[in-house]
Coordinates of C-alpha atoms in Angstrom, one line a residue:
X928 CA 61.0 50.5 135.2
X929 CA 57.3 49.3 135.4
X930 CA 54.6 51.9 135.3
X931 CA 52.5 52.0 139.3
X932 CA 48.8 49.9 139.0
X933 CA 45.9 52.4 138.4
X934 CA 44.4 52.4 141.4
X935 CA 40.1 53.0 141.0
X936 CA 38.8 55.3 143.6
X937 CA 36.4 53.7 146.1
X938 CA 33.8 56.3 145.0
X939 CA 34.0 55.8 141.7
X940 CA 33.8 52.0 142.5
X941 CA 30.9 53.1 144.0
X942 CA 28.9 55.1 141.5
X943 CA 29.6 52.4 139.3
X944 CA 28.0 49.9 141.7
X945 CA 25.0 52.2 142.2
X946 CA 24.2 52.8 138.3
X947 CA 24.9 48.2 137.7
X948 CA 22.0 47.9 140.6
X949 CA 19.4 50.0 138.9
X950 CA 19.8 49.6 135.7
X951 CA 19.4 45.6 137.0
X952 CA 16.7 46.3 139.1
X953 CA 14.4 49.4 137.5
X954 CA 12.8 47.3 134.6
X955 CA 12.2 44.6 136.9
X956 CA 10.4 47.6 138.5
X957 CA 8.9 49.1 136.0
X958 CA 7.6 45.6 135.2
X959 CA 5.5 44.6 138.0
X960 CA 4.4 48.4 138.2
X961 CA 2.9 48.2 134.9
X962 CA 1.4 44.7 135.0
X963 CA -0.7 45.1 138.9
X964 CA -2.2 48.0 137.4
X965 CA -3.0 46.5 134.4
X966 CA -6.9 46.4 135.9
X967 CA -7.1 50.1 136.0
X968 CA -7.2 50.8 132.6
X969 CA -10.0 48.4 131.6
X970 CA -13.4 50.4 133.0
X971 CA -13.8 54.0 132.0
X972 CA -13.8 54.7 136.1
X973 CA -13.3 52.6 139.3
X974 CA -14.9 54.7 141.6
X975 CA -16.7 57.7 142.4
X976 CA -14.1 59.8 143.3
X977 CA -12.4 59.4 140.0
X978 CA -16.2 60.8 138.8
X979 CA -15.4 63.0 141.0
X980 CA -12.1 64.7 140.1
X981 CA -13.0 64.7 136.5
X982 CA -16.2 67.0 137.0
X983 CA -13.8 68.7 139.2
X984 CA -10.9 69.0 136.8
X985 CA -13.3 69.8 133.4
X986 CA -15.0 72.8 135.9
X987 CA -11.4 74.1 136.6
X988 CA -10.5 74.0 133.0
X989 CA -13.6 76.1 132.0
X990 CA -12.4 78.7 134.4
X991 CA -13.8 77.3 137.5
X992 CA -12.1 78.3 140.8
X993 CA -10.7 76.0 143.8
X994 CA -12.6 76.3 146.7
X995 CA -15.4 79.3 144.7
X996 CA -16.9 77.4 142.1
X997 CA -15.7 73.9 142.4
X998 CA -15.8 72.8 146.3
X999 CA -14.3 69.6 147.6
X1000 CA -12.8 68.7 151.3
X1001 CA -9.5 67.6 149.6
X1002 CA -6.9 69.9 149.0
X1003 CA -5.6 70.7 145.3
X1004 CA -2.7 68.6 143.7
X1005 CA -5.2 65.3 142.2
X1006 CA -7.4 68.2 140.9
X1007 CA -4.5 70.0 139.5
X1008 CA -3.1 67.5 138.7
X1009 CA -6.3 65.8 136.7
X1010 CA -6.3 69.1 135.0
X1011 CA -3.1 69.2 133.8
X1012 CA -3.6 65.1 132.6
X1013 CA -7.0 65.9 130.4
X1014 CA -4.9 69.6 129.1
X1015 CA -2.8 67.3 127.7
X1016 CA -4.7 64.1 126.2
X1017 CA -8.4 65.1 126.6
X1018 CA -11.2 64.8 129.3
X1019 CA -12.8 62.0 127.4
X1020 CA -10.4 59.5 129.4
X1021 CA -8.2 58.6 132.4
X1022 CA -6.0 56.8 130.5
X1023 CA -3.7 59.8 131.0
X1024 CA -4.1 60.1 134.5
X1025 CA -3.6 56.3 135.0
X1026 CA -0.4 56.4 133.4
X1027 CA 0.2 58.5 135.9
X1028 CA -0.6 56.1 138.8
X1029 CA 1.9 53.9 137.2
X1030 CA 4.3 55.6 137.8
X1031 CA 3.4 57.0 140.7
X1032 CA 3.6 53.2 142.4
X1033 CA 6.8 53.2 140.3
X1034 CA 8.2 55.8 142.4
X1035 CA 7.6 54.8 145.7
X1036 CA 9.2 51.2 145.0
X1037 CA 11.8 52.2 144.3
X1038 CA 12.4 55.1 146.6
X1039 CA 10.8 52.1 149.5
X1040 CA 14.2 49.8 147.4
X1041 CA 16.7 52.4 148.5
X1042 CA 16.1 53.2 151.5
X1043 CA 16.4 49.1 152.3
X1044 CA 19.1 48.8 150.1
X1045 CA 20.9 52.0 152.4
X1046 CA 20.1 50.3 155.7
X1047 CA 19.6 46.5 155.2
X1048 CA 22.2 46.2 151.9
X1049 CA 21.0 45.1 148.0
X1050 CA 19.1 42.0 148.5
X1051 CA 17.0 44.0 150.9
X1052 CA 16.1 46.7 147.9
X1053 CA 15.5 44.2 146.1
X1054 CA 12.6 43.0 148.5
X1055 CA 11.6 46.1 150.0
X1056 CA 10.6 47.4 146.2
X1057 CA 8.7 44.2 145.2
X1058 CA 6.9 42.8 148.2
X1059 CA 5.1 46.4 148.3
X1060 CA 4.0 46.5 143.9
X1061 CA 2.6 43.2 144.5
X1062 CA 1.0 44.1 147.5
X1063 CA -0.2 47.1 146.6
X1064 CA -2.9 45.6 144.8
X1065 CA -4.5 43.7 147.7
X1066 CA -7.2 45.7 148.6
X1067 CA -11.0 46.3 146.9
X1068 CA -10.1 46.8 143.4
X1069 CA -11.9 50.2 142.9
X1070 CA -9.9 51.1 146.2
X1071 CA -6.2 50.0 145.1
X1072 CA -6.8 49.7 140.8
X1073 CA -8.3 54.1 141.1
X1074 CA -6.2 56.5 140.2
X1075 CA -7.8 58.4 143.1
X1076 CA -5.5 60.6 146.4
X1077 CA -3.9 57.8 148.5
X1078 CA -2.0 56.5 145.4
X1079 CA -0.4 60.2 144.6
X1080 CA 0.0 60.7 148.1
X1081 CA 2.2 57.3 148.2
X1082 CA 5.6 58.7 146.7
X1083 CA 5.6 62.3 148.5
X1084 CA 5.5 59.8 151.6
X1085 CA 8.0 57.3 150.5
X1086 CA 10.0 60.8 149.2
X1087 CA 9.4 62.5 152.8
X1088 CA 11.3 58.8 154.2
X1089 CA 13.9 58.5 151.9
X1090 CA 15.0 62.7 151.8
X1091 CA 15.1 62.3 155.9
X1092 CA 16.6 59.3 156.0
X1093 CA 19.5 60.5 154.2
X1094 CA 19.1 64.5 156.7
X1095 CA 17.9 66.9 154.0
X1096 CA 15.8 68.2 155.4
X1097 CA 14.6 70.7 153.0
X1098 CA 13.4 68.4 150.5
X1099 CA 12.0 66.2 153.3
X1100 CA 9.5 69.0 154.5
X1101 CA 8.5 70.0 150.7
X1102 CA 7.7 66.3 150.6
X1103 CA 6.0 66.2 153.5
X1104 CA 4.0 69.2 151.7
X1105 CA 3.3 67.5 149.4
X1106 CA 1.8 64.4 150.6
X1107 CA -0.1 67.3 152.7
X1108 CA -1.4 68.8 149.8
X1109 CA -2.6 65.4 148.2
X1110 CA -4.8 64.3 151.1
X1111 CA -4.8 66.1 154.7
X1112 CA -3.9 63.0 156.6
X1113 CA -0.1 62.1 153.7
X1114 CA 1.4 64.9 156.7
X1115 CA 0.8 62.0 159.4
X1116 CA 4.4 60.7 157.3
X1117 CA 5.8 64.4 159.5
X1118 CA 6.3 61.8 162.5
X1119 CA 8.2 59.3 161.1
X1120 CA 10.4 62.2 159.7
X1121 CA 10.3 64.8 162.7
X1122 CA 11.6 61.7 164.8
X1123 CA 14.6 61.5 162.3
X1124 CA 15.2 65.1 162.8
X1125 CA 16.0 64.6 166.6
X1126 CA 16.2 68.6 168.6
X1127 CA 18.5 70.1 166.3
X1128 CA 16.9 73.4 165.7
X1129 CA 19.3 73.9 162.4
X1130 CA 17.7 71.0 160.8
X1131 CA 14.2 71.5 162.2
X1132 CA 14.1 74.8 161.1
X1133 CA 15.0 74.2 157.4
X1134 CA 12.0 71.3 157.4
X1135 CA 9.4 73.9 159.3
X1136 CA 10.3 76.0 156.5
X1137 CA 10.4 73.9 153.5
X1138 CA 6.7 72.2 154.9
X1139 CA 5.0 75.3 155.1
X1140 CA 5.7 77.7 152.2
X1141 CA 4.4 74.7 149.5
X1142 CA 1.5 74.9 151.6
X1143 CA 1.1 78.6 152.2
X1144 CA 2.2 78.9 148.3
X1145 CA -0.6 76.6 147.8
X1146 CA -3.7 78.5 149.8
X1147 CA -2.7 82.1 148.1
X1148 CA -2.9 79.9 144.8
X1149 CA -6.2 79.3 145.3
X1150 CA -8.6 81.3 148.2
X1151 CA -6.4 80.7 151.0
X1152 CA -9.9 81.2 153.1
X1153 CA -11.8 78.8 150.9
X1154 CA -8.5 76.7 151.3
X1155 CA -8.8 77.2 155.0
X1156 CA -12.1 75.7 155.2
X1157 CA -12.3 72.9 153.0
X1158 CA -9.3 71.5 153.7
X1159 CA -9.3 72.2 158.0
X1160 CA -12.1 73.3 159.5
X1161 CA -15.0 72.9 157.5
X1162 CA -15.8 69.4 157.7
X1163 CA -16.7 69.0 161.5
X1164 CA -19.3 66.9 160.9
X1165 CA -18.0 64.4 158.3
X1166 CA -15.2 63.6 160.7
X1167 CA -17.2 61.8 163.2
X1168 CA -18.2 58.7 164.5
X1169 CA -21.1 59.6 165.9
X1170 CA -24.8 57.9 164.3
X1171 CA -23.4 54.9 162.1
X1172 CA -20.3 53.0 165.1
X1173 CA -21.7 49.6 163.9
X1174 CA -21.8 50.6 160.4
X1175 CA -17.9 52.2 159.6
X1176 CA -17.2 49.7 162.9
X1177 CA -17.7 46.5 160.1
X1178 CA -16.6 48.6 157.4
X1179 CA -13.5 48.3 159.2
X1180 CA -12.9 45.5 160.0
X1181 CA -13.8 43.8 156.1
X1182 CA -11.1 46.3 154.9
X1183 CA -8.7 44.7 157.6
X1184 CA -9.4 41.6 157.0
X1185 CA -8.6 42.1 153.0
X1186 CA -4.7 43.5 153.9
X1187 CA -4.4 40.8 155.9
X1188 CA -5.1 38.2 153.3
X1189 CA -2.5 40.3 150.8
X1190 CA -0.1 40.3 153.0
X1191 CA 0.3 37.0 154.0
X1192 CA 3.6 36.5 153.0
X1193 CA 4.6 39.8 154.6
X1194 CA 3.4 39.9 158.3
X1195 CA 5.3 36.6 159.6
X1196 CA 8.4 38.5 159.0
X1197 CA 6.9 42.1 160.2
X1198 CA 6.1 39.9 163.2
X1199 CA 9.8 39.1 163.0
X1200 CA 10.9 42.3 163.5
X1201 CA 8.1 44.3 166.3
X1202 CA 10.4 40.5 168.6
X1203 CA 13.5 41.5 167.4
X1204 CA 14.8 44.6 169.5
X1205 CA 18.0 45.1 167.7
X1206 CA 16.6 46.4 163.6
X1207 CA 17.5 49.4 164.7
X1208 CA 13.3 49.8 163.2
X1209 CA 12.1 53.0 165.4
X1210 CA 11.4 55.4 162.6
X1211 CA 9.6 52.3 160.3
X1212 CA 7.8 51.8 163.0
X1213 CA 6.9 55.4 163.4
X1214 CA 5.4 55.4 160.2
X1215 CA 3.3 52.6 160.1
X1216 CA 1.2 54.3 163.5
X1217 CA 1.3 57.4 162.0
X1218 CA -0.4 55.9 158.7
X1219 CA -2.9 53.9 160.5
X1220 CA -3.6 57.0 162.6
X1221 CA -4.5 58.4 159.3
X1222 CA -6.8 55.3 158.5
X1223 CA -8.6 56.1 161.4
X1224 CA -8.7 59.5 161.4
X1225 CA -12.4 60.3 160.6
X1226 CA -14.1 56.6 161.5
X1227 CA -15.1 55.9 157.8
X1228 CA -12.4 52.9 157.2
X1229 CA -13.6 53.0 153.6
X1230 CA -10.5 50.9 151.4
X1231 CA -8.3 52.8 149.9
X1232 CA -7.4 55.6 153.5
X1233 CA -4.8 51.8 153.6
X1234 CA -2.8 52.4 151.5
X1235 CA -1.0 54.5 153.4
X1236 CA 0.0 51.2 155.4
X1237 CA 1.6 49.3 152.5
X1238 CA 4.9 51.5 152.6
X1239 CA 5.8 51.3 155.7
X1240 CA 4.7 46.9 155.7
X1241 CA 7.0 46.6 153.0
X1242 CA 10.5 48.1 154.4
X1243 CA 9.3 46.2 158.2
X1244 CA 8.6 42.4 156.2
X1245 CA 12.4 43.4 154.8
X1246 CA 14.1 43.6 157.9
X1247 CA 12.7 41.3 159.5
X1248 CA 13.6 39.5 156.5
X1249 CA 17.2 40.2 157.2
X1250 CA 17.5 37.7 160.4
X1251 CA 15.9 35.2 159.0
X1252 CA 17.1 32.3 156.7
X1253 CA 18.1 33.1 153.6
X1254 CA 15.3 30.8 152.0
X1255 CA 12.3 32.6 153.8
X1256 CA 12.7 36.0 150.9
X1257 CA 12.0 33.3 148.0
X1258 CA 8.4 32.0 150.2
X1259 CA 7.3 35.7 150.8
X1260 CA 7.5 36.8 147.7
X1261 CA 5.7 33.4 146.3
X1262 CA 3.0 33.9 148.7
X1263 CA 3.1 37.7 148.0
X1264 CA 3.0 36.7 143.9
X1265 CA -0.2 34.6 144.3
X1266 CA -2.0 36.9 146.2
X1267 CA -1.6 39.3 144.1
X1268 CA -2.8 36.5 141.0
X1269 CA -6.2 36.2 143.3
X1270 CA -5.9 40.4 143.5
X1271 CA -5.6 41.2 139.6
X1272 CA -8.2 38.6 138.9
X1273 CA -11.0 40.4 140.7
X1274 CA -9.5 43.7 139.3
X1275 CA -10.0 41.9 135.8
X1276 CA -13.1 40.4 135.9
X1277 CA -15.3 41.3 139.1
X1278 CA -18.8 42.6 137.8
X1279 CA -19.3 46.4 138.0
X1280 CA -23.4 47.6 138.5
X1281 CA -22.7 51.3 140.2
X1282 CA -21.0 52.0 136.9
X1283 CA -23.1 50.4 135.0
X1284 CA -25.8 51.9 136.7
X1285 CA -24.0 55.3 135.7
X1286 CA -23.7 55.4 132.6
X1287 CA -27.5 54.1 131.9
X1288 CA -28.4 56.7 133.6
X1289 CA -25.5 59.1 132.4
X1290 CA -26.8 57.8 128.6
X1291 CA -30.2 59.2 129.9
X1292 CA -29.0 62.3 130.5
X1293 CA -27.9 62.6 127.6
X1294 CA -30.6 62.4 125.8
X1295 CA -32.7 63.9 127.6
X1296 CA -30.1 67.1 127.6
X1297 CA -28.6 69.3 125.6
X1298 CA -25.1 70.1 124.9
X1299 CA -25.2 73.8 127.2
X1300 CA -28.0 72.5 129.5
X1301 CA -27.4 72.4 133.2
X1302 CA -27.7 68.8 135.2
X1303 CA -28.1 68.2 138.8
X1304 CA -27.7 64.8 139.3
X1305 CA -29.4 64.1 143.6
X1306 CA -27.1 61.6 144.3
X1307 CA -23.0 59.8 145.6
X1308 CA -22.3 59.5 141.6
X1309 CA -20.4 62.4 140.2
X1310 CA -19.4 60.3 137.5
X1311 CA -22.1 61.0 136.0
X1312 CA -22.0 64.0 135.0
X1313 CA -18.6 63.1 133.3
X1314 CA -20.2 59.5 131.3
X1315 CA -22.5 62.5 130.4
X1316 CA -20.8 65.1 128.5
X1317 CA -23.3 67.9 131.4
X1318 CA -22.0 70.1 133.3
X1319 CA -22.9 70.1 136.5
X1320 CA -26.0 72.8 137.6
X1321 CA -24.2 73.4 141.3
X1322 CA -20.4 73.4 142.7
X1323 CA -21.4 70.6 145.2
X1324 CA -20.6 67.2 143.0
X1325 CA -22.9 65.5 145.5
X1326 CA -25.8 65.4 147.9
X1327 CA -22.5 63.2 150.3
X1328 CA -22.0 67.4 150.6
X1329 CA -25.3 68.9 151.8
X1330 CA -26.4 66.1 153.7
X1331 CA -22.4 64.4 155.7
X1332 CA -24.1 60.9 153.1
X1333 CA -20.2 61.3 151.4
X1334 CA -19.2 59.6 155.4
X1335 CA -21.0 56.1 153.8
X1336 CA -23.2 57.0 156.7
X1337 CA -25.9 54.5 157.1
X1338 CA -29.1 57.5 158.4
X1339 CA -29.3 59.1 162.4
X1340 CA -26.3 61.9 161.1
X1341 CA -27.9 62.8 157.3
X1342 CA -30.2 64.8 156.7
X1343 CA -29.9 69.6 155.8
X1344 CA -28.5 70.5 159.2
X1345 CA -25.3 68.2 159.1
X1346 CA -24.7 69.5 156.0
X1347 CA -21.6 71.5 155.3
X1348 CA -22.3 74.5 156.9
X1349 CA -22.9 77.9 154.7
X1350 CA -23.4 74.9 152.1
X1351 CA -28.1 75.3 151.8
X1352 CA -28.4 79.4 150.7
X1353 CA -25.3 79.0 148.5
X1354 CA -26.9 76.1 146.8
X1355 CA -30.0 77.7 146.7
X1356 CA -29.3 80.6 145.2
X1357 CA -27.5 79.0 142.4
X1358 CA -30.3 77.3 141.2
X1359 CA -32.9 80.2 141.5
X1360 CA -30.1 82.1 138.8
X1361 CA -30.0 79.2 136.8
X1362 CA -31.9 76.2 136.9
X1363 CA -31.2 72.9 135.6
X1364 CA -32.8 71.7 132.7
X1365 CA -33.0 68.1 134.5
X1366 CA -32.6 66.8 137.7
X1367 CA -31.7 63.6 138.9
X1368 CA -33.1 61.5 142.0
X1369 CA -30.1 58.5 142.7
X1370 CA -30.8 58.4 146.8
X1371 CA -32.5 55.4 144.7
X1372 CA -34.2 54.3 148.8
X1373 CA -30.6 55.7 150.5
X1374 CA -32.1 58.2 154.0
X1375 CA -31.1 61.6 151.6
X1376 CA -34.0 61.3 149.6
X1377 CA -36.7 63.7 148.5
X1378 CA -38.5 62.3 151.3
X1379 CA -35.7 63.4 153.7
X1380 CA -34.8 66.4 152.8
X1381 CA -37.3 69.3 152.5
X1382 CA -35.1 71.4 150.5
X1383 CA -35.2 69.2 147.5
X1384 CA -38.8 68.7 148.1
X1385 CA -39.5 72.1 148.0
X1386 CA -36.9 72.6 144.6
X1387 CA -38.5 69.7 142.8
X1388 CA -42.0 70.8 143.6
X1389 CA -42.2 73.9 143.0
X1390 CA -40.9 73.7 138.8
X1391 CA -40.7 70.2 137.9
X1392 CA -42.3 67.1 136.7
X1393 CA -41.0 63.2 136.5
X1394 CA -39.6 63.0 133.2
X1395 CA -39.1 59.0 133.4
X1396 CA -36.9 56.4 135.7
X1397 CA -33.7 54.8 135.3
X1398 CA -33.5 51.5 137.7
X1399 CA -34.4 53.2 140.4
X1400 CA -33.0 56.5 139.7
X1401 CA -36.2 59.3 138.9
X1402 CA -35.3 61.9 136.3
X1403 CA -37.2 65.4 136.9
X1404 CA -37.4 68.1 134.4
X1405 CA -38.7 71.6 134.0
X1406 CA -42.2 72.3 134.7
X1407 CA -43.6 74.2 131.2
X1408 CA -43.6 78.3 131.1
X1409 CA -40.6 77.7 133.4

């Protein structure tokens, strides 16, 4: 009698199919993530956010306390990430952090591919992952290539949606918390997660508990009062459009146009998804709307804010492509590839005049000071501290925190009275206790120069004399006998 044929359980077949699928897809996504981030490794840094984080990480490594002697308007995860990277690889290069940014983009693409595969099949998963990576560079390179806050928000938001899609509410809540602790606007992903959660009380309780616990833990690990002030309550003047409406509107229109050009391959299927009532993508539309709200929040429209729009756009485009002829997928990928190539060329070839200025200024600062001297840079380029390897004389690393110029204001709401509340008394006490050996006025005609800031003007007049100029920046050294 012949033996009965062996029957492979369906679960085993499914697992083997998934392993085979990811074994083919992950190498492709890895190569694409590396290629799209090549420009990020070329300059020493891309924008002042990277410089700010690098200086913060050095201060933390030397005993600084977040929200006390090291301050910013952001939550703690990315400063901690920089601090850890510097501990492993040294603080004179951002290479380690940029590798982490590549991994963040790869993880985001894999999460989006998994979401799309679960909803629309294997082909849709590949499409979503590839389209996301191709469009992820579709902004000014200073915004898209920098290892800044938004790049590290993206895997957290994608993970939150991935977990919610699978009804894993505790991990979804933890992912929402991680997104918020990376940057406050990352918490916008809570809206589509709540939509998927519905009104079931046990699920809502798990979601809320695990969303709150990491935030509470971060507050307790730093300084609870300082955490609340610097991340929530202390930035009222920053989060307003009053006084610079046309200035920020122009920036918003430009960055919107740049991203729209990068999304030329995605927008037609997104429109198709919008027109179809059968796509079952209400949560994705809510994700896109919440992300758009995050871009609008504070009315600054910086280019890197727009990165939060790209994951839901990639998924909605993939959704729309399911209802179009099969030949539209290669067309969307080809169009996105061409746009990606243009943005990569921009990142590799575009001049960087502000970086060149910061490097020349850093060389002058290093030449005129010793390794233990403290320096005050009055400007918006904290990277000069990092490039010069000098310790800041104040916890306020930019003039923006003391004047409100950091919001990209063009003048009307810039000045001492618009500073973060309570900063000027602390600033004066710091400089009185340990006067800087060198003060650099890098305002270069901007509305926070000494002629408009009495506190700085009086400080310079009381004990400093001009020592030189670099590209319009004025260097002041302490007067003899002081």
